Amino acid sequence: MNKIQLYRAYWLTICIYCIVAAYASPIFARQSTKVDSLKQLCNSATSDTERVTYLIELSKLYSCSDSADKIKTAKEAIGLAEKINWKRGVIVGNTTLGLVYAECMQNYLKSI
C-alpha cells in the first residue's frame, strides 16, 4: 500500500468508528432511562404483585455485564413473591434467575 491508500484507510476507519459511536450512545442512554423508570415504578408500586412484576422486568433489562444486579433483582422478586404467596411470581422470577445463570454466566448447573 502506498501512503495515500494508508491515509484513506486510516480516515475511513475513524469515520466508521465515529458513526458507530454516534448510533450506539443513544441506545445505551435509552437502556439507562428504562432502568431508571422501572426503578421508580418499583418504588411507587401500590401492590406487592406489581412490585414483583417490575422487579422481574428490571432484572431482564439489565445487561449481562451487570449480572450481579440481575441476580440481586431476580432474587428480590422471588423473595417478595414467596412472601405474598404468589406462585406465578415465584415461577417467573425463578425462570428469570435461571436465564441469568445460563445466558450471562454460562453456569448451566445453577440455572436448573
mmCIF file with all atom_site columns, N, CA, C and O in Angstrom, residues 48-57 60 73-97:
data_model
loop_
_atom_site.group_PDB
_atom_site.id
_atom_site.type_symbol
_atom_site.label_atom_id
_atom_site.label_alt_id
_atom_site.label_comp_id
_atom_site.label_asym_id
_atom_site.label_entity_id
_atom_site.label_seq_id
_atom_site.pdbx_PDB_ins_code
_atom_site.Cartn_x
_atom_site.Cartn_y
_atom_site.Cartn_z
_atom_site.occupancy
_atom_site.B_iso_or_equiv
_atom_site.pdbx_formal_charge
_atom_site.auth_seq_id
_atom_site.auth_comp_id
_atom_site.auth_asym_id
_atom_site.auth_atom_id
_atom_site.pdbx_PDB_model_num
ATOM 1   N N  . ASP A 1 48 ? -47.898 -5.479  46.032 1.00 0.00 ? 48 ASP A N  1
ATOM 2   C CA . ASP A 1 48 ? -46.697 -6.315  46.014 1.00 0.00 ? 48 ASP A CA 1
ATOM 3   C C  . ASP A 1 48 ? -46.564 -7.067  44.691 1.00 0.00 ? 48 ASP A C  1
ATOM 4   O O  . ASP A 1 48 ? -45.453 -7.271  44.209 1.00 0.00 ? 48 ASP A O  1
ATOM 5   N N  . THR A 1 49 ? -47.683 -7.476  44.106 1.00 0.00 ? 49 THR A N  1
ATOM 6   C CA . THR A 1 49 ? -47.600 -8.171  42.820 1.00 0.00 ? 49 THR A CA 1
ATOM 7   C C  . THR A 1 49 ? -47.066 -7.242  41.725 1.00 0.00 ? 49 THR A C  1
ATOM 8   O O  . THR A 1 49 ? -46.289 -7.668  40.878 1.00 0.00 ? 49 THR A O  1
ATOM 9   N N  . GLU A 1 50 ? -47.460 -5.983  41.769 1.00 0.00 ? 50 GLU A N  1
ATOM 10  C CA . GLU A 1 50 ? -46.916 -5.001  40.826 1.00 0.00 ? 50 GLU A CA 1
ATOM 11  C C  . GLU A 1 50 ? -45.409 -4.874  41.017 1.00 0.00 ? 50 GLU A C  1
ATOM 12  O O  . GLU A 1 50 ? -44.655 -4.845  40.055 1.00 0.00 ? 50 GLU A O  1
ATOM 13  N N  . ARG A 1 51 ? -44.998 -4.792  42.264 1.00 0.00 ? 51 ARG A N  1
ATOM 14  C CA . ARG A 1 51 ? -43.566 -4.646  42.566 1.00 0.00 ? 51 ARG A CA 1
ATOM 15  C C  . ARG A 1 51 ? -42.783 -5.858  42.074 1.00 0.00 ? 51 ARG A C  1
ATOM 16  O O  . ARG A 1 51 ? -41.710 -5.709  41.500 1.00 0.00 ? 51 ARG A O  1
ATOM 17  N N  . VAL A 1 52 ? -43.325 -7.053  42.268 1.00 0.00 ? 52 VAL A N  1
ATOM 18  C CA . VAL A 1 52 ? -42.654 -8.265  41.783 1.00 0.00 ? 52 VAL A CA 1
ATOM 19  C C  . VAL A 1 52 ? -42.522 -8.217  40.267 1.00 0.00 ? 52 VAL A C  1
ATOM 20  O O  . VAL A 1 52 ? -41.461 -8.502  39.709 1.00 0.00 ? 52 VAL A O  1
ATOM 21  N N  . THR A 1 53 ? -43.586 -7.820  39.593 1.00 0.00 ? 53 THR A N  1
ATOM 22  C CA . THR A 1 53 ? -43.569 -7.726  38.134 1.00 0.00 ? 53 THR A CA 1
ATOM 23  C C  . THR A 1 53 ? -42.512 -6.729  37.662 1.00 0.00 ? 53 THR A C  1
ATOM 24  O O  . THR A 1 53 ? -41.746 -7.018  36.728 1.00 0.00 ? 53 THR A O  1
ATOM 25  N N  . TYR A 1 54 ? -42.454 -5.581  38.295 1.00 0.00 ? 54 TYR A N  1
ATOM 26  C CA . TYR A 1 54 ? -41.460 -4.573  37.915 1.00 0.00 ? 54 TYR A CA 1
ATOM 27  C C  . TYR A 1 54 ? -40.035 -5.054  38.200 1.00 0.00 ? 54 TYR A C  1
ATOM 28  O O  . TYR A 1 54 ? -39.118 -4.801  37.421 1.00 0.00 ? 54 TYR A O  1
ATOM 29  N N  . LEU A 1 55 ? -39.852 -5.735  39.313 1.00 0.00 ? 55 LEU A N  1
ATOM 30  C CA . LEU A 1 55 ? -38.522 -6.255  39.644 1.00 0.00 ? 55 LEU A CA 1
ATOM 31  C C  . LEU A 1 55 ? -38.059 -7.281  38.618 1.00 0.00 ? 55 LEU A C  1
ATOM 32  O O  . LEU A 1 55 ? -36.888 -7.290  38.212 1.00 0.00 ? 55 LEU A O  1
ATOM 33  N N  . ILE A 1 56 ? -38.972 -8.127  38.178 1.00 0.00 ? 56 ILE A N  1
ATOM 34  C CA . ILE A 1 56 ? -38.620 -9.131  37.176 1.00 0.00 ? 56 ILE A CA 1
ATOM 35  C C  . ILE A 1 56 ? -38.256 -8.449  35.857 1.00 0.00 ? 56 ILE A C  1
ATOM 36  O O  . ILE A 1 56 ? -37.256 -8.799  35.222 1.00 0.00 ? 56 ILE A O  1
ATOM 37  N N  . GLU A 1 57 ? -39.042 -7.477  35.453 1.00 0.00 ? 57 GLU A N  1
ATOM 38  C CA . GLU A 1 57 ? -38.742 -6.755  34.216 1.00 0.00 ? 57 GLU A CA 1
ATOM 39  C C  . GLU A 1 57 ? -37.412 -6.002  34.333 1.00 0.00 ? 57 GLU A C  1
ATOM 40  O O  . GLU A 1 57 ? -36.651 -5.934  33.381 1.00 0.00 ? 57 GLU A O  1
ATOM 41  N N  . LYS A 1 60 ? -34.604 -8.404  33.862 1.00 0.00 ? 60 LYS A N  1
ATOM 42  C CA . LYS A 1 60 ? -34.439 -8.749  32.446 1.00 0.00 ? 60 LYS A CA 1
ATOM 43  C C  . LYS A 1 60 ? -33.763 -7.617  31.671 1.00 0.00 ? 60 LYS A C  1
ATOM 44  O O  . LYS A 1 60 ? -33.061 -7.861  30.693 1.00 0.00 ? 60 LYS A O  1
ATOM 45  N N  . THR A 1 73 ? -31.774 -8.508  41.753 1.00 0.00 ? 73 THR A N  1
ATOM 46  C CA . THR A 1 73 ? -33.144 -8.068  41.496 1.00 0.00 ? 73 THR A CA 1
ATOM 47  C C  . THR A 1 73 ? -34.077 -9.259  41.338 1.00 0.00 ? 73 THR A C  1
ATOM 48  O O  . THR A 1 73 ? -35.201 -9.251  41.864 1.00 0.00 ? 73 THR A O  1
ATOM 49  N N  . ALA A 1 74 ? -33.631 -10.305 40.631 1.00 0.00 ? 74 ALA A N  1
ATOM 50  C CA . ALA A 1 74 ? -34.456 -11.503 40.464 1.00 0.00 ? 74 ALA A CA 1
ATOM 51  C C  . ALA A 1 74 ? -34.708 -12.177 41.809 1.00 0.00 ? 74 ALA A C  1
ATOM 52  O O  . ALA A 1 74 ? -35.835 -12.610 42.097 1.00 0.00 ? 74 ALA A O  1
ATOM 53  N N  . LYS A 1 75 ? -33.678 -12.257 42.645 1.00 0.00 ? 75 LYS A N  1
ATOM 54  C CA . LYS A 1 75 ? -33.851 -12.876 43.967 1.00 0.00 ? 75 LYS A CA 1
ATOM 55  C C  . LYS A 1 75 ? -34.785 -12.050 44.847 1.00 0.00 ? 75 LYS A C  1
ATOM 56  O O  . LYS A 1 75 ? -35.565 -12.602 45.624 1.00 0.00 ? 75 LYS A O  1
ATOM 57  N N  . GLU A 1 76 ? -34.706 -10.736 44.726 1.00 0.00 ? 76 GLU A N  1
ATOM 58  C CA . GLU A 1 76 ? -35.622 -9.874  45.480 1.00 0.00 ? 76 GLU A CA 1
ATOM 59  C C  . GLU A 1 76 ? -37.070 -10.122 45.045 1.00 0.00 ? 76 GLU A C  1
ATOM 60  O O  . GLU A 1 76 ? -37.971 -10.207 45.879 1.00 0.00 ? 76 GLU A O  1
ATOM 61  N N  . ALA A 1 77 ? -37.270 -10.268 43.745 1.00 0.00 ? 77 ALA A N  1
ATOM 62  C CA . ALA A 1 77 ? -38.610 -10.545 43.218 1.00 0.00 ? 77 ALA A CA 1
ATOM 63  C C  . ALA A 1 77 ? -39.116 -11.894 43.715 1.00 0.00 ? 77 ALA A C  1
ATOM 64  O O  . ALA A 1 77 ? -40.281 -12.021 44.135 1.00 0.00 ? 77 ALA A O  1
ATOM 65  N N  . ILE A 1 78 ? -38.255 -12.900 43.704 1.00 0.00 ? 78 ILE A N  1
ATOM 66  C CA . ILE A 1 78 ? -38.638 -14.231 44.169 1.00 0.00 ? 78 ILE A CA 1
ATOM 67  C C  . ILE A 1 78 ? -39.000 -14.194 45.650 1.00 0.00 ? 78 ILE A C  1
ATOM 68  O O  . ILE A 1 78 ? -40.013 -14.752 46.081 1.00 0.00 ? 78 ILE A O  1
ATOM 69  N N  . GLY A 1 79 ? -38.174 -13.517 46.439 1.00 0.00 ? 79 GLY A N  1
ATOM 70  C CA . GLY A 1 79 ? -38.436 -13.423 47.880 1.00 0.00 ? 79 GLY A CA 1
ATOM 71  C C  . GLY A 1 79 ? -39.763 -12.748 48.181 1.00 0.00 ? 79 GLY A C  1
ATOM 72  O O  . GLY A 1 79 ? -40.529 -13.210 49.026 1.00 0.00 ? 79 GLY A O  1
ATOM 73  N N  . LEU A 1 80 ? -40.047 -11.665 47.480 1.00 0.00 ? 80 LEU A N  1
ATOM 74  C CA . LEU A 1 80 ? -41.306 -10.957 47.687 1.00 0.00 ? 80 LEU A CA 1
ATOM 75  C C  . LEU A 1 80 ? -42.485 -11.802 47.218 1.00 0.00 ? 80 LEU A C  1
ATOM 76  O O  . LEU A 1 80 ? -43.528 -11.847 47.890 1.00 0.00 ? 80 LEU A O  1
ATOM 77  N N  . ALA A 1 81 ? -42.331 -12.486 46.102 1.00 0.00 ? 81 ALA A N  1
ATOM 78  C CA . ALA A 1 81 ? -43.406 -13.344 45.597 1.00 0.00 ? 81 ALA A CA 1
ATOM 79  C C  . ALA A 1 81 ? -43.694 -14.491 46.571 1.00 0.00 ? 81 ALA A C  1
ATOM 80  O O  . ALA A 1 81 ? -44.861 -14.855 46.783 1.00 0.00 ? 81 ALA A O  1
ATOM 81  N N  . GLU A 1 82 ? -42.646 -15.054 47.153 1.00 0.00 ? 82 GLU A N  1
ATOM 82  C CA . GLU A 1 82 ? -42.841 -16.112 48.156 1.00 0.00 ? 82 GLU A CA 1
ATOM 83  C C  . GLU A 1 82 ? -43.521 -15.557 49.400 1.00 0.00 ? 82 GLU A C  1
ATOM 84  O O  . GLU A 1 82 ? -44.390 -16.209 49.981 1.00 0.00 ? 82 GLU A O  1
ATOM 85  N N  . LYS A 1 83 ? -43.144 -14.358 49.804 1.00 0.00 ? 83 LYS A N  1
ATOM 86  C CA . LYS A 1 83 ? -43.725 -13.730 50.998 1.00 0.00 ? 83 LYS A CA 1
ATOM 87  C C  . LYS A 1 83 ? -45.226 -13.524 50.837 1.00 0.00 ? 83 LYS A C  1
ATOM 88  O O  . LYS A 1 83 ? -45.987 -13.746 51.787 1.00 0.00 ? 83 LYS A O  1
ATOM 89  N N  . ILE A 1 84 ? -45.656 -13.126 49.637 1.00 0.00 ? 84 ILE A N  1
ATOM 90  C CA . ILE A 1 84 ? -47.089 -12.882 49.418 1.00 0.00 ? 84 ILE A CA 1
ATOM 91  C C  . ILE A 1 84 ? -47.798 -14.117 48.852 1.00 0.00 ? 84 ILE A C  1
ATOM 92  O O  . ILE A 1 84 ? -48.977 -14.070 48.528 1.00 0.00 ? 84 ILE A O  1
ATOM 93  N N  . ASN A 1 85 ? -47.030 -15.209 48.724 1.00 0.00 ? 85 ASN A N  1
ATOM 94  C CA . ASN A 1 85 ? -47.564 -16.491 48.253 1.00 0.00 ? 85 ASN A CA 1
ATOM 95  C C  . ASN A 1 85 ? -48.143 -16.371 46.840 1.00 0.00 ? 85 ASN A C  1
ATOM 96  O O  . ASN A 1 85 ? -49.213 -16.899 46.547 1.00 0.00 ? 85 ASN A O  1
ATOM 97  N N  . TRP A 1 86 ? -47.427 -15.691 45.962 1.00 0.00 ? 86 TRP A N  1
ATOM 98  C CA . TRP A 1 86 ? -47.845 -15.530 44.570 1.00 0.00 ? 86 TRP A CA 1
ATOM 99  C C  . TRP A 1 86 ? -47.025 -16.499 43.715 1.00 0.00 ? 86 TRP A C  1
ATOM 100 O O  . TRP A 1 86 ? -45.877 -16.229 43.369 1.00 0.00 ? 86 TRP A O  1
ATOM 101 N N  . LYS A 1 87 ? -47.620 -17.630 43.392 1.00 0.00 ? 87 LYS A N  1
ATOM 102 C CA . LYS A 1 87 ? -46.901 -18.709 42.716 1.00 0.00 ? 87 LYS A CA 1
ATOM 103 C C  . LYS A 1 87 ? -46.402 -18.318 41.325 1.00 0.00 ? 87 LYS A C  1
ATOM 104 O O  . LYS A 1 87 ? -45.301 -18.679 40.930 1.00 0.00 ? 87 LYS A O  1
ATOM 105 N N  . ARG A 1 88 ? -47.212 -17.575 40.599 1.00 0.00 ? 88 ARG A N  1
ATOM 106 C CA . ARG A 1 88 ? -46.787 -17.153 39.253 1.00 0.00 ? 88 ARG A CA 1
ATOM 107 C C  . ARG A 1 88 ? -45.538 -16.263 39.347 1.00 0.00 ? 88 ARG A C  1
ATOM 108 O O  . ARG A 1 88 ? -44.611 -16.403 38.551 1.00 0.00 ? 88 ARG A O  1
ATOM 109 N N  . GLY A 1 89 ? -45.494 -15.387 40.321 1.00 0.00 ? 89 GLY A N  1
ATOM 110 C CA . GLY A 1 89 ? -44.331 -14.531 40.511 1.00 0.00 ? 89 GLY A CA 1
ATOM 111 C C  . GLY A 1 89 ? -43.085 -15.326 40.858 1.00 0.00 ? 89 GLY A C  1
ATOM 112 O O  . GLY A 1 89 ? -41.987 -15.019 40.374 1.00 0.00 ? 89 GLY A O  1
ATOM 113 N N  . VAL A 1 90 ? -43.261 -16.364 41.674 1.00 0.00 ? 90 VAL A N  1
ATOM 114 C CA . VAL A 1 90 ? -42.133 -17.224 42.041 1.00 0.00 ? 90 VAL A CA 1
ATOM 115 C C  . VAL A 1 90 ? -41.615 -17.959 40.805 1.00 0.00 ? 90 VAL A C  1
ATOM 116 O O  . VAL A 1 90 ? -40.404 -18.025 40.569 1.00 0.00 ? 90 VAL A O  1
ATOM 117 N N  . ILE A 1 91 ? -42.541 -18.473 39.999 1.00 0.00 ? 91 ILE A N  1
ATOM 118 C CA . ILE A 1 91 ? -42.152 -19.219 38.799 1.00 0.00 ? 91 ILE A CA 1
ATOM 119 C C  . ILE A 1 91 ? -41.419 -18.313 37.801 1.00 0.00 ? 91 ILE A C  1
ATOM 120 O O  . ILE A 1 91 ? -40.341 -18.661 37.302 1.00 0.00 ? 91 ILE A O  1
ATOM 121 N N  . VAL A 1 92 ? -41.993 -17.152 37.518 1.00 0.00 ? 92 VAL A N  1
ATOM 122 C CA . VAL A 1 92 ? -41.364 -16.241 36.550 1.00 0.00 ? 92 VAL A CA 1
ATOM 123 C C  . VAL A 1 92 ? -40.038 -15.719 37.090 1.00 0.00 ? 92 VAL A C  1
ATOM 124 O O  . VAL A 1 92 ? -39.054 -15.592 36.349 1.00 0.00 ? 92 VAL A O  1
ATOM 125 N N  . GLY A 1 93 ? -39.973 -15.446 38.375 1.00 0.00 ? 93 GLY A N  1
ATOM 126 C CA . GLY A 1 93 ? -38.722 -14.989 38.981 1.00 0.00 ? 93 GLY A CA 1
ATOM 127 C C  . GLY A 1 93 ? -37.632 -16.043 38.899 1.00 0.00 ? 93 GLY A C  1
ATOM 128 O O  . GLY A 1 93 ? -36.486 -15.738 38.565 1.00 0.00 ? 93 GLY A O  1
ATOM 129 N N  . ASN A 1 94 ? -37.986 -17.295 39.190 1.00 0.00 ? 94 ASN A N  1
ATOM 130 C CA . ASN A 1 94 ? -37.001 -18.377 39.092 1.00 0.00 ? 94 ASN A CA 1
ATOM 131 C C  . ASN A 1 94 ? -36.572 -18.621 37.649 1.00 0.00 ? 94 ASN A C  1
ATOM 132 O O  . ASN A 1 94 ? -35.405 -18.916 37.391 1.00 0.00 ? 94 ASN A O  1
ATOM 133 N N  . THR A 1 95 ? -37.502 -18.487 36.724 1.00 0.00 ? 95 THR A N  1
ATOM 134 C CA . THR A 1 95 ? -37.148 -18.622 35.309 1.00 0.00 ? 95 THR A CA 1
ATOM 135 C C  . THR A 1 95 ? -36.168 -17.530 34.899 1.00 0.00 ? 95 THR A C  1
ATOM 136 O O  . THR A 1 95 ? -35.174 -17.795 34.219 1.00 0.00 ? 95 THR A O  1
ATOM 137 N N  . THR A 1 96 ? -36.446 -16.311 35.331 1.00 0.00 ? 96 THR A N  1
ATOM 138 C CA . THR A 1 96 ? -35.557 -15.195 35.028 1.00 0.00 ? 96 THR A CA 1
ATOM 139 C C  . THR A 1 96 ? -34.180 -15.421 35.635 1.00 0.00 ? 96 THR A C  1
ATOM 140 O O  . THR A 1 96 ? -33.154 -15.203 34.978 1.00 0.00 ? 96 THR A O  1
ATOM 141 N N  . LEU A 1 97 ? -34.143 -15.869 36.865 1.00 0.00 ? 97 LEU A N  1
ATOM 142 C CA . LEU A 1 97 ? -32.871 -16.144 37.533 1.00 0.00 ? 97 LEU A CA 1
ATOM 143 C C  . LEU A 1 97 ? -32.105 -17.252 36.814 1.00 0.00 ? 97 LEU A C  1
ATOM 144 O O  . LEU A 1 97 ? -30.887 -17.152 36.610 1.00 0.00 ? 97 LEU A O  1
#
